[in-house]
Amino acid sequence: MKLEYFQMIDRVVSFDRDAAHLVATSTIPAVSPIFEGHFPGHPLMPGVLLIETMAQTSGYLLLGLNNFTAMPFLTKVTSANLRKFIAPETPIDMQASLVHDGSGYAVTKAKISTGGKAVCDAEIMFKILPFPEELGAQMRANARSLGMDVKEP
Amino acid sequence: MSSTFDKVADIIAETADIDRASITPESHAIEDLGIDSLAFLDIAFAIDKEFGIKLPLEKWTQEVNEGKAPAENYFVMKNLCARIDELVAAKKA
């Protein structure tokens, strides 16, 4: 996990196409400039970055389901709950499930836990658009580096 | 149609915070009711769930953008409800 580069996922543990479910994992970094401000002397993972982590987990789920042919863009976060403080060096587990596959949009539910305890959850809506030029290849490369089995279109 | 209209009008009123009384069969969802693209996605999600269908928004948008169909075909309430009824009937067939 590299917060400054918005790399929120260390590894995709499993992707189940039939169940429309993806599991991933990360560890909050020990050091980051973000912790210098959030908060001085009391570093905590910002809630907004936990939401981004859930969005990215959902994003890779949707990319896998559409065979990396179109890009999900975060459109709406509904009913997000931040239940637990997360400190640096904490390992976290993420899950995302498809709620609805619409035409040009999709809705997921995602959650994060640590040590089996709930950290946060949200329902998230994405607009699905054609890949901007060159982004498709980059996203496929990113997914491979995270452990997903991705074929070229 | 009337039942579909009532359901869709209720969804729009609740989702987009629009006065239910202002929504008529002749209302254009975008031009008259001022529904923006994000709100329309919320409405589409609610309609998909309510009727068990998948509104073909991408196809409709493409047809409108390519001049193959007027936007009124899909975004005037009575026409939108007719399209929903067609999708529901096709699903049952």
PDB file of C-alpha atoms in Angstrom, chain A residues 30-150:
ATOM      1  CA  ALA A  30       4.458   2.303   8.778  1.00  0.00           C
ATOM      2  CA  VAL A  31       5.481   5.692   7.447  1.00  0.00           C
ATOM      3  CA  SER A  32       3.737   8.189   5.189  1.00  0.00           C
ATOM      4  CA  PRO A  33       3.682  11.981   4.924  1.00  0.00           C
ATOM      5  CA  ILE A  34      -0.082  11.672   5.309  1.00  0.00           C
ATOM      6  CA  PHE A  35       0.418  10.580   8.912  1.00  0.00           C
ATOM      7  CA  GLU A  36       2.324  13.770   9.641  1.00  0.00           C
ATOM      8  CA  GLY A  37      -0.941  15.645   9.342  1.00  0.00           C
ATOM      9  CA  HIS A  38      -3.433  12.902  10.199  1.00  0.00           C
ATOM     10  CA  PHE A  39      -2.732  13.314  13.062  1.00  0.00           C
ATOM     11  CA  PRO A  40       0.458  14.879  14.495  1.00  0.00           C
ATOM     12  CA  GLY A  41       1.802  12.420  17.071  1.00  0.00           C
ATOM     13  CA  HIS A  42      -1.251  10.163  16.630  1.00  0.00           C
ATOM     14  CA  PRO A  43      -1.140   8.604  13.139  1.00  0.00           C
ATOM     15  CA  LEU A  44      -4.400   7.153  11.846  1.00  0.00           C
ATOM     16  CA  MET A  45      -5.451   5.929   8.423  1.00  0.00           C
ATOM     17  CA  PRO A  46      -7.804   8.650   7.073  1.00  0.00           C
ATOM     18  CA  GLY A  47     -11.379   7.491   6.666  1.00  0.00           C
ATOM     19  CA  VAL A  48     -11.493   8.915   3.168  1.00  0.00           C
ATOM     20  CA  LEU A  49      -8.627   6.603   2.199  1.00  0.00           C
ATOM     21  CA  LEU A  50     -10.440   3.616   3.685  1.00  0.00           C
ATOM     22  CA  ILE A  51     -13.343   4.543   1.395  1.00  0.00           C
ATOM     23  CA  GLU A  52     -10.899   4.797  -1.519  1.00  0.00           C
ATOM     24  CA  THR A  53      -9.589   1.335  -0.592  1.00  0.00           C
ATOM     25  CA  MET A  54     -13.135  -0.069  -0.728  1.00  0.00           C
ATOM     26  CA  ALA A  55     -13.699   1.706  -4.043  1.00  0.00           C
ATOM     27  CA  GLN A  56     -10.519   0.234  -5.546  1.00  0.00           C
ATOM     28  CA  THR A  57     -11.445  -3.252  -4.329  1.00  0.00           C
ATOM     29  CA  SER A  58     -14.841  -2.811  -5.976  1.00  0.00           C
ATOM     30  CA  GLY A  59     -13.179  -1.372  -9.053  1.00  0.00           C
ATOM     31  CA  TYR A  60     -11.008  -4.433  -9.603  1.00  0.00           C
ATOM     32  CA  LEU A  61     -14.076  -6.621  -9.068  1.00  0.00           C
ATOM     33  CA  LEU A  62     -15.915  -4.729 -11.821  1.00  0.00           C
ATOM     34  CA  LEU A  63     -12.866  -4.747 -14.101  1.00  0.00           C
ATOM     35  CA  GLY A  64     -12.604  -8.495 -13.673  1.00  0.00           C
ATOM     36  CA  LEU A  65     -16.286  -8.981 -14.398  1.00  0.00           C
ATOM     37  CA  ASN A  66     -16.107  -6.946 -17.611  1.00  0.00           C
ATOM     38  CA  ASN A  67     -12.790  -8.547 -18.654  1.00  0.00           C
ATOM     39  CA  PHE A  68     -10.990  -5.204 -18.396  1.00  0.00           C
ATOM     40  CA  THR A  69     -12.947  -3.775 -21.315  1.00  0.00           C
ATOM     41  CA  ALA A  70     -14.284  -0.649 -19.568  1.00  0.00           C
ATOM     42  CA  MET A  71     -13.315   1.525 -16.622  1.00  0.00           C
ATOM     43  CA  PRO A  72     -15.411   1.967 -13.468  1.00  0.00           C
ATOM     44  CA  PHE A  73     -15.318   5.526 -12.151  1.00  0.00           C
ATOM     45  CA  LEU A  74     -16.457   6.263  -8.599  1.00  0.00           C
ATOM     46  CA  THR A  75     -19.776   8.085  -8.741  1.00  0.00           C
ATOM     47  CA  LYS A  76     -21.416   7.773  -5.377  1.00  0.00           C
ATOM     48  CA  VAL A  77     -20.718   6.439  -1.901  1.00  0.00           C
ATOM     49  CA  THR A  78     -23.862   5.443  -0.057  1.00  0.00           C
ATOM     50  CA  SER A  79     -24.207   4.598   3.601  1.00  0.00           C
ATOM     51  CA  ALA A  80     -20.501   4.444   4.401  1.00  0.00           C
ATOM     52  CA  ASN A  81     -19.756   3.382   7.961  1.00  0.00           C
ATOM     53  CA  LEU A  82     -16.342   3.892   9.551  1.00  0.00           C
ATOM     54  CA  ARG A  83     -16.359   1.701  12.614  1.00  0.00           C
ATOM     55  CA  LYS A  84     -12.790   1.412  13.859  1.00  0.00           C
ATOM     56  CA  PHE A  85      -9.566   3.431  13.965  1.00  0.00           C
ATOM     57  CA  ILE A  86      -6.746   1.944  11.911  1.00  0.00           C
ATOM     58  CA  ALA A  87      -3.112   2.652  12.802  1.00  0.00           C
ATOM     59  CA  PRO A  88       0.029   2.287  10.664  1.00  0.00           C
ATOM     60  CA  GLU A  89       1.281  -1.272  10.079  1.00  0.00           C
ATOM     61  CA  THR A  90      -2.198  -2.758  10.502  1.00  0.00           C
ATOM     62  CA  PRO A  91      -3.005  -5.592   8.070  1.00  0.00           C
ATOM     63  CA  ILE A  92      -6.452  -5.224   6.522  1.00  0.00           C
ATOM     64  CA  ASP A  93      -8.676  -7.533   4.476  1.00  0.00           C
ATOM     65  CA  MET A  94     -11.039  -6.169   1.819  1.00  0.00           C
ATOM     66  CA  GLN A  95     -14.058  -7.743   0.149  1.00  0.00           C
ATOM     67  CA  ALA A  96     -16.305  -6.470  -2.617  1.00  0.00           C
ATOM     68  CA  SER A  97     -19.532  -7.955  -4.006  1.00  0.00           C
ATOM     69  CA  LEU A  98     -21.690  -6.947  -6.924  1.00  0.00           C
ATOM     70  CA  VAL A  99     -25.096  -5.605  -5.904  1.00  0.00           C
ATOM     71  CA  HIS A 100     -26.374  -4.607  -9.339  1.00  0.00           C
ATOM     72  CA  ASP A 101     -25.023  -4.682 -12.866  1.00  0.00           C
ATOM     73  CA  GLY A 102     -26.780  -1.824 -14.637  1.00  0.00           C
ATOM     74  CA  SER A 103     -26.420  -0.427 -18.133  1.00  0.00           C
ATOM     75  CA  GLY A 104     -23.384   1.849 -17.965  1.00  0.00           C
ATOM     76  CA  TYR A 105     -23.255   1.711 -14.196  1.00  0.00           C
ATOM     77  CA  ALA A 106     -22.804  -0.786 -11.373  1.00  0.00           C
ATOM     78  CA  VAL A 107     -23.376  -0.903  -7.631  1.00  0.00           C
ATOM     79  CA  THR A 108     -21.208  -2.826  -5.178  1.00  0.00           C
ATOM     80  CA  LYS A 109     -20.987  -3.475  -1.482  1.00  0.00           C
ATOM     81  CA  ALA A 110     -17.518  -3.429   0.028  1.00  0.00           C
ATOM     82  CA  LYS A 111     -16.079  -3.892   3.472  1.00  0.00           C
ATOM     83  CA  ILE A 112     -12.761  -3.898   5.289  1.00  0.00           C
ATOM     84  CA  SER A 113     -11.853  -5.908   8.346  1.00  0.00           C
ATOM     85  CA  THR A 114      -8.775  -6.526  10.449  1.00  0.00           C
ATOM     86  CA  GLY A 115      -8.274  -9.640  12.511  1.00  0.00           C
ATOM     87  CA  GLY A 116     -11.847 -10.587  11.713  1.00  0.00           C
ATOM     88  CA  LYS A 117     -13.248  -7.355  13.141  1.00  0.00           C
ATOM     89  CA  ALA A 118     -15.228  -4.932  10.991  1.00  0.00           C
ATOM     90  CA  VAL A 119     -13.424  -1.697  10.112  1.00  0.00           C
ATOM     91  CA  CYS A 120     -15.790  -0.115   7.593  1.00  0.00           C
ATOM     92  CA  ASP A 121     -18.365  -0.856   4.905  1.00  0.00           C
ATOM     93  CA  ALA A 122     -20.166   0.992   2.146  1.00  0.00           C
ATOM     94  CA  GLU A 123     -22.409   0.682  -0.856  1.00  0.00           C
ATOM     95  CA  ILE A 124     -20.696   2.245  -3.844  1.00  0.00           C
ATOM     96  CA  MET A 125     -21.937   3.237  -7.297  1.00  0.00           C
ATOM     97  CA  PHE A 126     -19.706   3.420 -10.359  1.00  0.00           C
ATOM     98  CA  LYS A 127     -20.236   4.797 -13.821  1.00  0.00           C
ATOM     99  CA  ILE A 128     -18.758   2.410 -16.392  1.00  0.00           C
ATOM    100  CA  LEU A 129     -17.139   4.167 -19.345  1.00  0.00           C
ATOM    101  CA  PRO A 130     -14.855   3.168 -22.222  1.00  0.00           C
ATOM    102  CA  PHE A 131     -11.191   3.207 -21.231  1.00  0.00           C
ATOM    103  CA  PRO A 132      -9.455   6.500 -21.851  1.00  0.00           C
ATOM    104  CA  GLU A 133      -6.547   5.912 -24.219  1.00  0.00           C
ATOM    105  CA  GLU A 134      -3.725   3.813 -22.703  1.00  0.00           C
ATOM    106  CA  LEU A 135      -5.441   3.454 -19.324  1.00  0.00           C
ATOM    107  CA  GLY A 136      -6.740  -0.006 -20.203  1.00  0.00           C
ATOM    108  CA  ALA A 137      -3.255  -1.440 -20.676  1.00  0.00           C
ATOM    109  CA  GLN A 138      -2.083   0.213 -17.466  1.00  0.00           C
ATOM    110  CA  MET A 139      -5.019  -1.151 -15.471  1.00  0.00           C
ATOM    111  CA  ARG A 140      -4.424  -4.647 -16.826  1.00  0.00           C
ATOM    112  CA  ALA A 141      -0.750  -4.383 -15.854  1.00  0.00           C
ATOM    113  CA  ASN A 142      -1.696  -3.141 -12.386  1.00  0.00           C
ATOM    114  CA  ALA A 143      -4.130  -6.021 -11.937  1.00  0.00           C
ATOM    115  CA  ARG A 144      -1.495  -8.578 -12.956  1.00  0.00           C
ATOM    116  CA  SER A 145       0.937  -7.085 -10.445  1.00  0.00           C
ATOM    117  CA  LEU A 146      -1.735  -7.566  -7.766  1.00  0.00           C
ATOM    118  CA  GLY A 147      -2.137 -11.228  -8.689  1.00  0.00           C
ATOM    119  CA  MET A 148      -5.172 -11.207 -10.959  1.00  0.00           C
ATOM    120  CA  ASP A 149      -5.249 -13.461 -14.007  1.00  0.00           C
ATOM    121  CA  VAL A 150      -5.800 -10.959 -16.812  1.00  0.00           C
TER     122      VAL A 150
END
